[in-house]
Amino acid sequence: MTHWPELLLLIYISAAWFLRKKCGKEIWGFWAFATAILIIGLEEWMIKSNLSSTSYQSGEARIKLLLLISGCAVSYILKAKNFDGQILTTISVLGSLAAISARDFWKLFFALELAAIPLYRELMRDKSPQQRMILIVLPPRLFYALLGSVFFMLATILIYFSTESTIFGEVRYIVSFNSGVVQEIAMLMILFSIGQKLGIGLQHFTLTDASLVKTSSPIVLCPLQTISAIVFYRLTTNIFCYIDGSWIISTVGLVFVLCGSFLLISQQNIRKIVACSILCHMGMIFLCSVSPFSHDGMQSILCIVVAWNTVILGIYRLQEWRSLQNLDDLQMASSQYPAFTMAVTILFLSLLGFAPFLGFWSRFNLCQALLGWSGGALTIYMISCLFNLIGLAKILDCIWSSKKQPPRNLQIDPEFVREIYFLALAAIVAIPLAYRVLNTENMEAYFVQ
Amino acid sequence: MLTNDILLLIISIPLIGAICISLIDKKNFENNVRRSSQWTAAFTFAMSLWLFTADSEKSSILASSQNSVCLVVMTTFLMLISVIISQNEIKAELKKKFYILIFALEALFVALFSTADILVFYILLELIMLLTFILLGGFASNSIYAVKFLIILFVGMFFLLCGVIYLISVAEASEVTTLINYAFNFKQECIIFSTLFIGFAGLALQFPLHVWLPEAHAASPTSVQIIISVILPKIGAFGLLTILLPIADGICRSLSTYVLWIGALTTGYATMAALIQKVARHTAAYSSIAYAGLLVIGIFSGGDIGRTGAFFHMISHSLVLTMLLVVISIVENRFKQLKQQEGNISITLQSIPYLLNFALVPMLSLSSIPLLPCFVGNFLILCGCWKNHPSLCFIICFLLAAGGSHAIRTYQRVSQGESNLKKIYLTKAEWFCLASLAVTIFALGIYPRMLITPTDQRIERKQ
Amino acid sequence: MIKYVIMLQMITLLANLMWQLQAHREKWKYASIILSALTALAATWFMVQQWIAPHSEYAPFYSFLENPSCEFGLLSDSLSAIAAWVICTITAIANYYSTGYIRKNIAIFLTQINSLSLAAIMVATANNLLQLYAFWVILTVISCFLADFDKKKTSLKTISKMANLHLFGDIGFILSMAALFHMWGNLNFDENLFVGNDMQLKKFEFISLLMLLSVFVKFAQIGPSRWLEEAIWSMPIPATVLIHSVALLPAGTILIIRLQNLFECSEFIQHAIVWIGLLSTLFYSLRAVFAGSLQKILAYSTIAQAGSMTVACGFSAYGAAIALFVSHAFSKAALIFAIGSVIHALSGERDIKCMGGLFEWLPKTYIVSILTIASMVGVPLTPFYYSRKILLNEVLGVHSSSVLISCTIITIVFSSILASAYFFRIFYLIFHGEIKLTETGLAYLSEQNPPIIYSMYAAVFFAIFSGVFFYYALYNDVIWADVFVFSYGEGPSAVFMFTIANIAGLCGAGLICKSIKPITIPFKFRLNFKINIKRLRSINEIDRRFFKKFYLFITNKNRRNHADK
């Protein structure tokens, strides 16, 4: 019963590939995801009403739910036409689900690699003539991503040799008594690899040219980003806390925050503004992980991850509609399409952390986590919030200014509008639900295990 | 009917009104929008008057003391007036958005004044800030002012969030009454005071966080002016009075000298700035800042008298300033109708019968003439301040006298000369606004006890 | 009883307001005159009652503030009776006078003067210091409006000067009220107000100084006096009457008498009051002799008389102060009415240089003027004579420093000589001497206006026969209501002194007024607050300039051509 969603997705992938290759038919992955969500919901309900005897870690179920929902959203937006995208999303979600239930470094490695397949696929396509090639064959970013995977593998081997086990529980037990340099290096390499997947995905999202939009879909990386963040957090609070290296992570986090903030102000491209904002949030995740009030940090991370996913989806859809590069392209949107602009505004406000959208709870818990720990980190967070605000206020200002004439005729197809509503609805409606669902008091068992 | 239910009604009526307005279609647009907005605002005001008569002690969810009840009634009244005035000022195609925003804001204000939970207070405050930003961005003549507003207040909000989180984590409760009864030690009170004070100072227009107001005020239409320079500073003062002061009273007493000097600096700077302005709107904005400084002086002066005076002043000054803004807006409307040049304000004023008489009321009020309510508020604040800081009283009196003489001089200058233009009479709506405001102002001035007595009891009980 | 007076006055005011709204009906004019006459009768009746059986009734109406406690209501005692009598009578006469004098906007004018007198009555009958302050300020405000009645360009400066001085003077009042509230808890005028102990002496001194600042602005004493000479002449004549005799000056006297316990606490304060009064009397009497225009002479004479009232209060001679107030009120009113009649006959010409030798054309005004000036100067059998006598008696009976007493006596006598001089000079310059009007001007001269004439007669009647009251009080050594002492004292020396003074004055005036040329004393002491406006403006705009650059930087609006990073 506990692995029904994974099974379902696997069945879908095989069926889709088979039907496409043999019969030329296309199946839309949305329904598979929806069914998987229903299954998990059913399981939860049965456990709550004591109808089922499985001992199930409810934290795990909720994070699986989160991933499935993100996959669902991505596949809804991608549509049946973009078959490649559908398959890649499904593979990514499958890998993520496996990574959630992994209790072992090797399992985690393979699950993450599975989840990163779309990343590799996207990076392989990134062959513009000006780019230089490393080893003649690989584009530079792909090379770095693979390097990260190699590091992960090496680190797992190092851990095996130093602690004679790769299961999380045993490693933690051993490390809590005596942690040597080897384990420290190994953990750092693992964390570097995970973080790198996150970062490269972001970079790819930022720099994808609009002309590639029809064929490649950077939003398939959403599940990967989600799972990277969660796994990072889990490893840091679980195992890494016993190793004396938290200063590295906090420094890296601070650097990310500051870089992201300062880069943000001078950007003109919408995607870049959002990407820098997400970079800031990523830095904050790093800081959260090493703060002693990690319970609050957990909640913050989960909320912000949902928030930024919705924004990425929204931005992607925006740029698919018209190749919107600069801020000026968004002018006059509010007077012609008020509901659309409202929905986009809500998404951005959620990312900024305004109450009562989802992002507010992330800000709330983040402040709670930092308040008792370090005033300096709190100040830097405030500065980064302010810069985020400035950057996103630029976007909002452009959307809502009704003084200038639009450069081109903005035409929206009705399906697009429906999706934006969906995303905005996610940001709003998800508040009480998400806060309940992501209430990490029940999930502590999963994260600290 | 219990206070709870009435309050919930008052919060939901504007929201329902906003939804109804958003559903109005193009057929007979103008009339429908006008009627529905005015009826919603009037109905909300009627409900809030009912609140006055209900017994507020029995409410449990929404903590409405008499403080909050008076503020709720004042807010709904001012919103009614702003809805009436805005009929002629906003362009037809933007009216729908405008009224949706206004009614959403009204519901939020009422909810803010009546909530008992500090986290809910913070969330509502942030929403209010957001909606005001949207309002300013859309309806002020230049969106730079909206961005300025957002940035300055966001910094304050961040500090406020940290303060709220700290309070909740230390006291492990988020109800305001529980927090008041919790005994914090000195270090905790320091942190609470610094964060909450900075948070509220930007809203309450203290120097130097007042800079968002003057240009935003000058660039917006009248209804938005009423919101940003009348209602928002009172929210800041309300936060200081009912949240910061009871929770951190030990440190407030020790630091009161410095806070009072900040208030005096605000008042001094704003009065000096108001004297040199040439445009009526800027003067009104600076007068709002000056009186906000007085509010802080009253709140932190220690003792009951100052706080009572500050509360009374909150309400009376709001009414007076609204009346001034309404008069200025009527004159400017007529400018457009008569197509006069800029600066010929006295001729336009005199071509509108009875307007000079109405303009007299806020002018005299702002000069602290007795039998008008601002005098009572100022006097009580002075009495409260004299006990511990007599030197400050001299400065305040001097500033008030300077402001007063400027007001009288302006009035005289404006009423000079004869007007040859044809007379344009005030419309019924304008008569209603001006007359109701004038009647309320005189009633408060002659019988201030209708507001003061209940407050005393409430504040005493907190001690 | 006093509430009937106030109610009648309010009804008069309402009638005027109604007239304002229905400007074409002339019937309201009669309503106004009759109602104000009824008010005056009621006030007289009230005063007679108080005179027969003096009692003090403290009647609060409603509670204005709770903490500090303050109840608004009416205090009817002898002081309020006499003040109300004077105010109502003069107002009634002024109402009637204005119907003949004012041509345009008469309804608005009557509203304003009736509200002025209502405010003055409320000052006199206030039972609480806060209430007194309320109506004190309202007096100032209404006089600002009256000053602007003709809507001339020059009245702007006048009004700002007046408003500024009064507002800044009232700072002292408010602060002393705040301090007194702290020490005392309430400010009701009952018997045990400010009966304090020695510990609070220093504080009381400081508070009294603050209060005196405000009083001396109202009294237009030696420092803050510039407002009076310009303000009063910018109003029409009936308003000038009220301001001089009724509204502003007695308010100060009433305040000092109500707060006598406070001011008597310290000798220093009392000496200060006396010295300031003496200086004003002397200085302004001298200035009046050499002044060039009618307005200045009238203003300076008022200030000099106010100085004597101040001196009386400083010596705790409240009986003398009241007597001076009553005599000054009626006499000045009559004088100004007479001058108003001349101005009206000359169709609004106010410059004394254009008047001369008018006694053939204005006989009735001539007779009235003689009688009035006789009463102002202090000829025996007129009220001023008796009131100065009461003052001298009180001064001589005080056990205080002899320097002060001798200075006081010398100043009073000298100022009465000078008073004779300048009043007779006015008289001479208007009614005797060369005729300065042209033939055509003379042809238009007439004094056929009945309201003006009859009101003048009424005013002169009161000016002379209010002396009866003091004659009776003086020769019977009356102590009225335990506060006001009228006693005869040493007899012949005072008579001798004053009679000599008056005759000397008259003769001297006759000699000097022909040859004297007006000299303006170049004594201008002004505090200049020049706010450096440019610097303030630039401070104001710092944040605007800074933020604009920041905003442009944020939105990259000045760097559109740069490529994306």
mmCIF file of N, CA, C and O in Angstrom, chain A residues 334-335 338 342 345 349 352-357 360-361 363-365 367-368 371 378-379 381-382 385-386 389-390 393 396-397 400-403, chain B residues 94 97 119 122-124 126-127 129-130 133-134 137-138 140-143 147 150-151 154-155 157-159 161-169:
data_model
loop_
_atom_site.group_PDB
_atom_site.id
_atom_site.type_symbol
_atom_site.label_atom_id
_atom_site.label_comp_id
_atom_site.label_asym_id
_atom_site.label_seq_id
_atom_site.Cartn_x
_atom_site.Cartn_y
_atom_site.Cartn_z
ATOM 1 N N SER A 334 -2.855 45.567 -16.904
ATOM 2 C CA SER A 334 -3.906 45.617 -15.892
ATOM 3 C C SER A 334 -5.203 46.173 -16.434
ATOM 4 O O SER A 334 -6.275 45.782 -16.017
ATOM 5 N N SER A 335 -5.093 47.100 -17.379
ATOM 6 C CA SER A 335 -6.356 47.677 -17.822
ATOM 7 C C SER A 335 -7.064 46.758 -18.790
ATOM 8 O O SER A 335 -8.273 46.764 -18.899
ATOM 9 N N PRO A 338 -7.623 42.580 -16.205
ATOM 10 C CA PRO A 338 -7.439 42.814 -14.777
ATOM 11 C C PRO A 338 -7.316 41.543 -13.952
ATOM 12 O O PRO A 338 -6.501 41.477 -13.034
ATOM 13 N N MET A 342 -4.214 40.430 -11.623
ATOM 14 C CA MET A 342 -4.438 40.175 -10.209
ATOM 15 C C MET A 342 -3.818 38.862 -9.809
ATOM 16 O O MET A 342 -3.140 38.756 -8.777
ATOM 17 N N THR A 345 -0.125 39.079 -9.696
ATOM 18 C CA THR A 345 0.271 39.859 -8.520
ATOM 19 C C THR A 345 0.237 38.996 -7.274
ATOM 20 O O THR A 345 1.140 39.060 -6.438
ATOM 21 N N LEU A 349 3.239 38.311 -4.721
ATOM 22 C CA LEU A 349 3.149 38.693 -3.320
ATOM 23 C C LEU A 349 3.386 37.507 -2.414
ATOM 24 O O LEU A 349 3.962 37.630 -1.330
ATOM 25 N N LEU A 352 7.011 37.106 -2.135
ATOM 26 C CA LEU A 352 7.596 38.138 -1.294
ATOM 27 C C LEU A 352 7.361 37.875 0.176
ATOM 28 O O LEU A 352 8.086 38.361 1.026
ATOM 29 N N GLY A 353 6.302 37.151 0.473
ATOM 30 C CA GLY A 353 6.056 36.869 1.873
ATOM 31 C C GLY A 353 5.015 37.748 2.495
ATOM 32 O O GLY A 353 5.044 38.013 3.684
ATOM 33 N N PHE A 354 4.076 38.227 1.694
ATOM 34 C CA PHE A 354 3.028 39.041 2.266
ATOM 35 C C PHE A 354 1.940 38.172 2.841
ATOM 36 O O PHE A 354 1.595 37.154 2.282
ATOM 37 N N ALA A 355 1.410 38.656 3.951
ATOM 38 C CA ALA A 355 0.292 37.942 4.539
ATOM 39 C C ALA A 355 -0.934 38.148 3.677
ATOM 40 O O ALA A 355 -1.074 39.188 3.067
ATOM 41 N N PRO A 356 -1.933 37.331 3.651
ATOM 42 C CA PRO A 356 -1.930 36.024 4.274
ATOM 43 C C PRO A 356 -1.610 34.885 3.328
ATOM 44 O O PRO A 356 -2.079 33.768 3.518
ATOM 45 N N PHE A 357 -0.835 35.168 2.288
ATOM 46 C CA PHE A 357 -0.523 34.108 1.350
ATOM 47 C C PHE A 357 0.494 33.152 1.940
ATOM 48 O O PHE A 357 1.025 33.367 3.012
ATOM 49 N N PHE A 360 3.925 34.045 3.414
ATOM 50 C CA PHE A 360 4.016 34.737 4.697
ATOM 51 C C PHE A 360 4.444 33.781 5.786
ATOM 52 O O PHE A 360 5.258 34.131 6.651
ATOM 53 N N TRP A 361 3.881 32.562 5.739
ATOM 54 C CA TRP A 361 4.240 31.621 6.799
ATOM 55 C C TRP A 361 5.698 31.248 6.725
ATOM 56 O O TRP A 361 6.336 31.011 7.747
ATOM 57 N N ARG A 363 8.043 33.338 5.791
ATOM 58 C CA ARG A 363 8.762 34.460 6.404
ATOM 59 C C ARG A 363 8.623 34.432 7.915
ATOM 60 O O ARG A 363 9.569 34.664 8.661
ATOM 61 N N PHE A 364 7.426 34.119 8.355
ATOM 62 C CA PHE A 364 7.152 34.065 9.791
ATOM 63 C C PHE A 364 8.055 33.061 10.472
ATOM 64 O O PHE A 364 8.741 33.361 11.455
ATOM 65 N N ASN A 365 8.043 31.829 9.921
ATOM 66 C CA ASN A 365 8.840 30.795 10.562
ATOM 67 C C ASN A 365 10.323 31.045 10.421
ATOM 68 O O ASN A 365 11.109 30.700 11.309
ATOM 69 N N CYS A 367 11.761 33.995 10.421
ATOM 70 C CA CYS A 367 12.105 34.970 11.458
ATOM 71 C C CYS A 367 12.172 34.302 12.815
ATOM 72 O O CYS A 367 13.055 34.598 13.622
ATOM 73 N N GLN A 368 11.235 33.403 13.041
ATOM 74 C CA GLN A 368 11.242 32.717 14.320
ATOM 75 C C GLN A 368 12.522 31.910 14.487
ATOM 76 O O GLN A 368 13.122 31.866 15.557
ATOM 77 N N LEU A 371 15.475 34.418 14.956
ATOM 78 C CA LEU A 371 15.397 35.442 16.004
ATOM 79 C C LEU A 371 16.189 35.056 17.228
ATOM 80 O O LEU A 371 16.923 35.843 17.809
ATOM 81 N N LEU A 378 19.442 37.807 10.903
ATOM 82 C CA LEU A 378 18.126 38.427 10.768
ATOM 83 C C LEU A 378 18.214 39.741 10.012
ATOM 84 O O LEU A 378 17.387 40.046 9.156
ATOM 85 N N THR A 379 19.261 40.516 10.327
ATOM 86 C CA THR A 379 19.431 41.791 9.615
ATOM 87 C C THR A 379 19.629 41.555 8.128
ATOM 88 O O THR A 379 19.035 42.227 7.282
ATOM 89 N N TYR A 381 18.676 39.033 6.469
ATOM 90 C CA TYR A 381 17.404 38.605 5.890
ATOM 91 C C TYR A 381 16.503 39.792 5.629
ATOM 92 O O TYR A 381 15.823 39.857 4.603
ATOM 93 N N MET A 382 16.512 40.729 6.532
ATOM 94 C CA MET A 382 15.674 41.904 6.321
ATOM 95 C C MET A 382 16.111 42.663 5.084
ATOM 96 O O MET A 382 15.290 43.105 4.279
ATOM 97 N N CYS A 385 15.014 40.804 2.104
ATOM 98 C CA CYS A 385 13.575 40.976 1.887
ATOM 99 C C CYS A 385 13.295 42.307 1.226
ATOM 100 O O CYS A 385 12.474 42.406 0.320
ATOM 101 N N LEU A 386 13.994 43.327 1.724
ATOM 102 C CA LEU A 386 13.771 44.659 1.164
ATOM 103 C C LEU A 386 14.140 44.699 -0.317
ATOM 104 O O LEU A 386 13.414 45.237 -1.144
ATOM 105 N N LEU A 389 11.707 42.949 -2.329
ATOM 106 C CA LEU A 389 10.528 43.802 -2.451
ATOM 107 C C LEU A 389 10.715 44.825 -3.559
ATOM 108 O O LEU A 389 9.825 45.057 -4.369
ATOM 109 N N ILE A 390 11.897 45.414 -3.590
ATOM 110 C CA ILE A 390 12.147 46.431 -4.609
ATOM 111 C C ILE A 390 12.059 45.822 -5.989
ATOM 112 O O ILE A 390 11.406 46.346 -6.899
ATOM 113 N N ALA A 393 8.586 44.780 -6.715
ATOM 114 C CA ALA A 393 7.746 45.966 -6.847
ATOM 115 C C ALA A 393 7.905 46.584 -8.226
ATOM 116 O O ALA A 393 6.969 47.163 -8.772
ATOM 117 N N LEU A 396 5.578 44.653 -10.397
ATOM 118 C CA LEU A 396 4.190 45.006 -10.128
ATOM 119 C C LEU A 396 3.873 46.396 -10.619
ATOM 120 O O LEU A 396 2.801 46.659 -11.168
ATOM 121 N N ASP A 397 4.834 47.291 -10.427
ATOM 122 C CA ASP A 397 4.630 48.660 -10.885
ATOM 123 C C ASP A 397 4.406 48.694 -12.381
ATOM 124 O O ASP A 397 3.520 49.397 -12.885
ATOM 125 N N TRP A 400 0.934 47.289 -13.279
ATOM 126 C CA TRP A 400 -0.215 48.071 -12.887
ATOM 127 C C TRP A 400 -0.216 49.488 -13.410
ATOM 128 O O TRP A 400 -1.192 50.196 -13.244
ATOM 129 N N SER A 401 0.862 49.920 -14.017
ATOM 130 C CA SER A 401 0.861 51.301 -14.479
ATOM 131 C C SER A 401 -0.023 51.386 -15.699
ATOM 132 O O SER A 401 0.098 50.614 -16.643
ATOM 133 N N SER A 402 -0.933 52.332 -15.643
ATOM 134 C CA SER A 402 -1.858 52.429 -16.769
ATOM 135 C C SER A 402 -1.631 53.684 -17.562
ATOM 136 O O SER A 402 -2.506 54.230 -18.185
ATOM 137 N N LYS A 403 -0.398 54.183 -17.501
ATOM 138 C CA LYS A 403 -0.177 55.474 -18.140
ATOM 139 C C LYS A 403 0.356 55.346 -19.563
ATOM 140 O O LYS A 403 0.151 56.205 -20.387
ATOM 141 N N LEU B 94 -12.320 53.778 -13.860
ATOM 142 C CA LEU B 94 -11.545 53.258 -12.746
ATOM 143 C C LEU B 94 -12.373 53.079 -11.488
ATOM 144 O O LEU B 94 -11.864 52.589 -10.485
ATOM 145 N N LYS B 97 -12.685 49.445 -9.718
ATOM 146 C CA LYS B 97 -11.502 48.991 -8.976
ATOM 147 C C LYS B 97 -11.373 49.771 -7.691
ATOM 148 O O LYS B 97 -11.065 49.223 -6.637
ATOM 149 N N LEU B 119 -1.162 38.295 16.343
ATOM 150 C CA LEU B 119 -0.714 37.815 15.044
ATOM 151 C C LEU B 119 -1.717 38.208 13.958
ATOM 152 O O LEU B 119 -1.355 38.596 12.852
ATOM 153 N N TYR B 122 -1.163 41.695 13.092
ATOM 154 C CA TYR B 122 -0.049 41.913 12.173
ATOM 155 C C TYR B 122 -0.435 41.570 10.742
ATOM 156 O O TYR B 122 -0.109 42.302 9.793
ATOM 157 N N ILE B 123 -1.148 40.438 10.585
ATOM 158 C CA ILE B 123 -1.501 40.017 9.228
ATOM 159 C C ILE B 123 -2.420 41.046 8.589
ATOM 160 O O ILE B 123 -2.260 41.434 7.425
ATOM 161 N N LEU B 124 -3.391 41.528 9.375
ATOM 162 C CA LEU B 124 -4.308 42.534 8.842
ATOM 163 C C LEU B 124 -3.567 43.811 8.501
ATOM 164 O O LEU B 124 -3.844 44.448 7.470
ATOM 165 N N GLU B 126 -0.512 44.097 7.550
ATOM 166 C CA GLU B 126 0.249 43.946 6.321
ATOM 167 C C GLU B 126 -0.661 43.984 5.101
ATOM 168 O O GLU B 126 -0.318 44.566 4.063
ATOM 169 N N LEU B 127 -1.810 43.390 5.226
ATOM 170 C CA LEU B 127 -2.770 43.448 4.119
ATOM 171 C C LEU B 127 -3.196 44.877 3.844
ATOM 172 O O LEU B 127 -3.335 45.291 2.686
ATOM 173 N N MET B 129 -1.466 47.516 4.405
ATOM 174 C CA MET B 129 -0.354 48.203 3.754
ATOM 175 C C MET B 129 -0.329 47.860 2.268
ATOM 176 O O MET B 129 -0.103 48.715 1.408
ATOM 177 N N LEU B 130 -0.562 46.600 1.994
ATOM 178 C CA LEU B 130 -0.532 46.166 0.611
ATOM 179 C C LEU B 130 -1.629 46.832 -0.205
ATOM 180 O O LEU B 130 -1.389 47.356 -1.296
ATOM 181 N N PHE B 133 -0.921 50.358 -0.842
ATOM 182 C CA PHE B 133 0.085 50.504 -1.888
ATOM 183 C C PHE B 133 -0.561 50.406 -3.261
ATOM 184 O O PHE B 133 -0.274 51.184 -4.168
ATOM 185 N N ILE B 134 -1.464 49.443 -3.395
ATOM 186 C CA ILE B 134 -2.124 49.295 -4.687
ATOM 187 C C ILE B 134 -2.978 50.520 -4.983
ATOM 188 O O ILE B 134 -2.999 51.037 -6.104
ATOM 189 N N GLY B 137 -0.697 53.344 -5.872
ATOM 190 C CA GLY B 137 -0.085 53.129 -7.176
ATOM 191 C C GLY B 137 -1.051 53.390 -8.305
ATOM 192 O O GLY B 137 -0.691 53.927 -9.339
ATOM 193 N N GLY B 138 -2.296 53.001 -8.070
ATOM 194 C CA GLY B 138 -3.259 53.163 -9.139
ATOM 195 C C GLY B 138 -3.842 54.550 -9.251
ATOM 196 O O GLY B 138 -4.226 54.979 -10.329
ATOM 197 N N ALA B 140 -2.724 57.610 -7.411
ATOM 198 C CA ALA B 140 -1.922 58.816 -7.239
ATOM 199 C C ALA B 140 -1.363 59.193 -8.599
ATOM 200 O O ALA B 140 -1.273 58.370 -9.505
ATOM 201 N N SER B 141 -0.958 60.436 -8.733
ATOM 202 C CA SER B 141 -0.551 60.870 -10.058
ATOM 203 C C SER B 141 0.809 60.331 -10.452
ATOM 204 O O SER B 141 1.162 60.340 -11.620
ATOM 205 N N ASN B 142 1.565 59.842 -9.502
ATOM 206 C CA ASN B 142 2.871 59.307 -9.852
ATOM 207 C C ASN B 142 3.149 58.114 -8.963
ATOM 208 O O ASN B 142 3.044 58.214 -7.754
ATOM 209 N N SER B 143 3.519 56.988 -9.555
ATOM 210 C CA SER B 143 3.637 55.784 -8.739
ATOM 211 C C SER B 143 4.891 55.759 -7.902
ATOM 212 O O SER B 143 5.072 54.851 -7.098
ATOM 213 N N VAL B 147 5.731 53.522 -4.238
ATOM 214 C CA VAL B 147 6.917 52.706 -3.960
ATOM 215 C C VAL B 147 7.603 53.191 -2.689
ATOM 216 O O VAL B 147 8.031 52.405 -1.848
ATOM 217 N N LEU B 150 5.718 51.967 0.237
ATOM 218 C CA LEU B 150 5.906 50.553 0.495
ATOM 219 C C LEU B 150 7.247 50.283 1.134
ATOM 220 O O LEU B 150 7.347 49.535 2.106
ATOM 221 N N ILE B 151 8.270 50.923 0.617
ATOM 222 C CA ILE B 151 9.605 50.609 1.133
ATOM 223 C C ILE B 151 9.749 51.056 2.577
ATOM 224 O O ILE B 151 10.217 50.298 3.426
ATOM 225 N N PHE B 154 7.595 48.920 4.797
ATOM 226 C CA PHE B 154 7.998 47.530 4.841
ATOM 227 C C PHE B 154 9.076 47.314 5.882
ATOM 228 O O PHE B 154 9.076 46.304 6.594
ATOM 229 N N VAL B 155 10.021 48.271 5.932
ATOM 230 C CA VAL B 155 11.070 48.140 6.957
ATOM 231 C C VAL B 155 10.430 48.106 8.337
ATOM 232 O O VAL B 155 10.755 47.263 9.178
ATOM 233 N N MET B 157 7.401 47.207 9.048
ATOM 234 C CA MET B 157 6.653 45.968 9.215
ATOM 235 C C MET B 157 7.561 44.815 9.571
ATOM 236 O O MET B 157 7.188 43.923 10.341
ATOM 237 N N PHE B 158 8.752 44.832 9.015
ATOM 238 C CA PHE B 158 9.670 43.736 9.311
ATOM 239 C C PHE B 158 10.022 43.735 10.790
ATOM 240 O O PHE B 158 10.014 42.685 11.453
ATOM 241 N N PHE B 159 10.343 44.943 11.304
ATOM 242 C CA PHE B 159 10.637 45.020 12.729
ATOM 243 C C PHE B 159 9.444 44.580 13.551
ATOM 244 O O PHE B 159 9.577 43.888 14.563
ATOM 245 N N LEU B 161 7.178 42.477 12.698
ATOM 246 C CA LEU B 161 7.053 41.018 12.634
ATOM 247 C C LEU B 161 7.994 40.357 13.629
ATOM 248 O O LEU B 161 7.607 39.435 14.347
ATOM 249 N N CYS B 162 9.239 40.859 13.659
ATOM 250 C CA CYS B 162 10.188 40.276 14.617
ATOM 251 C C CYS B 162 9.677 40.467 16.044
ATOM 252 O O CYS B 162 9.747 39.539 16.855
ATOM 253 N N GLY B 163 9.151 41.642 16.314
ATOM 254 C CA GLY B 163 8.637 41.887 17.660
ATOM 255 C C GLY B 163 7.494 40.954 18.009
ATOM 256 O O GLY B 163 7.428 40.389 19.100
ATOM 257 N N VAL B 164 6.597 40.778 17.036
ATOM 258 C CA VAL B 164 5.431 39.915 17.283
ATOM 259 C C VAL B 164 5.873 38.482 17.519
ATOM 260 O O VAL B 164 5.406 37.808 18.445
ATOM 261 N N ILE B 165 6.825 38.037 16.686
ATOM 262 C CA ILE B 165 7.292 36.655 16.843
ATOM 263 C C ILE B 165 7.970 36.497 18.205
ATOM 264 O O ILE B 165 7.774 35.494 18.895
ATOM 265 N N TYR B 166 8.738 37.494 18.581
ATOM 266 C CA TYR B 166 9.433 37.405 19.861
ATOM 267 C C TYR B 166 8.436 37.322 21.004
ATOM 268 O O TYR B 166 8.571 36.504 21.917
ATOM 269 N N LEU B 167 7.409 38.176 20.921
ATOM 270 C CA LEU B 167 6.390 38.165 21.967
ATOM 271 C C LEU B 167 5.731 36.796 22.072
ATOM 272 O O LEU B 167 5.565 36.248 23.154
ATOM 273 N N ILE B 168 5.347 36.287 20.894
ATOM 274 C CA ILE B 168 4.628 35.017 20.909
ATOM 275 C C ILE B 168 5.522 33.905 21.436
ATOM 276 O O ILE B 168 5.091 33.039 22.195
ATOM 277 N N SER B 169 6.792 33.941 21.053
ATOM 278 C CA SER B 169 7.644 32.839 21.488
ATOM 279 C C SER B 169 7.983 32.941 22.966
ATOM 280 O O SER B 169 8.102 31.926 23.642
#
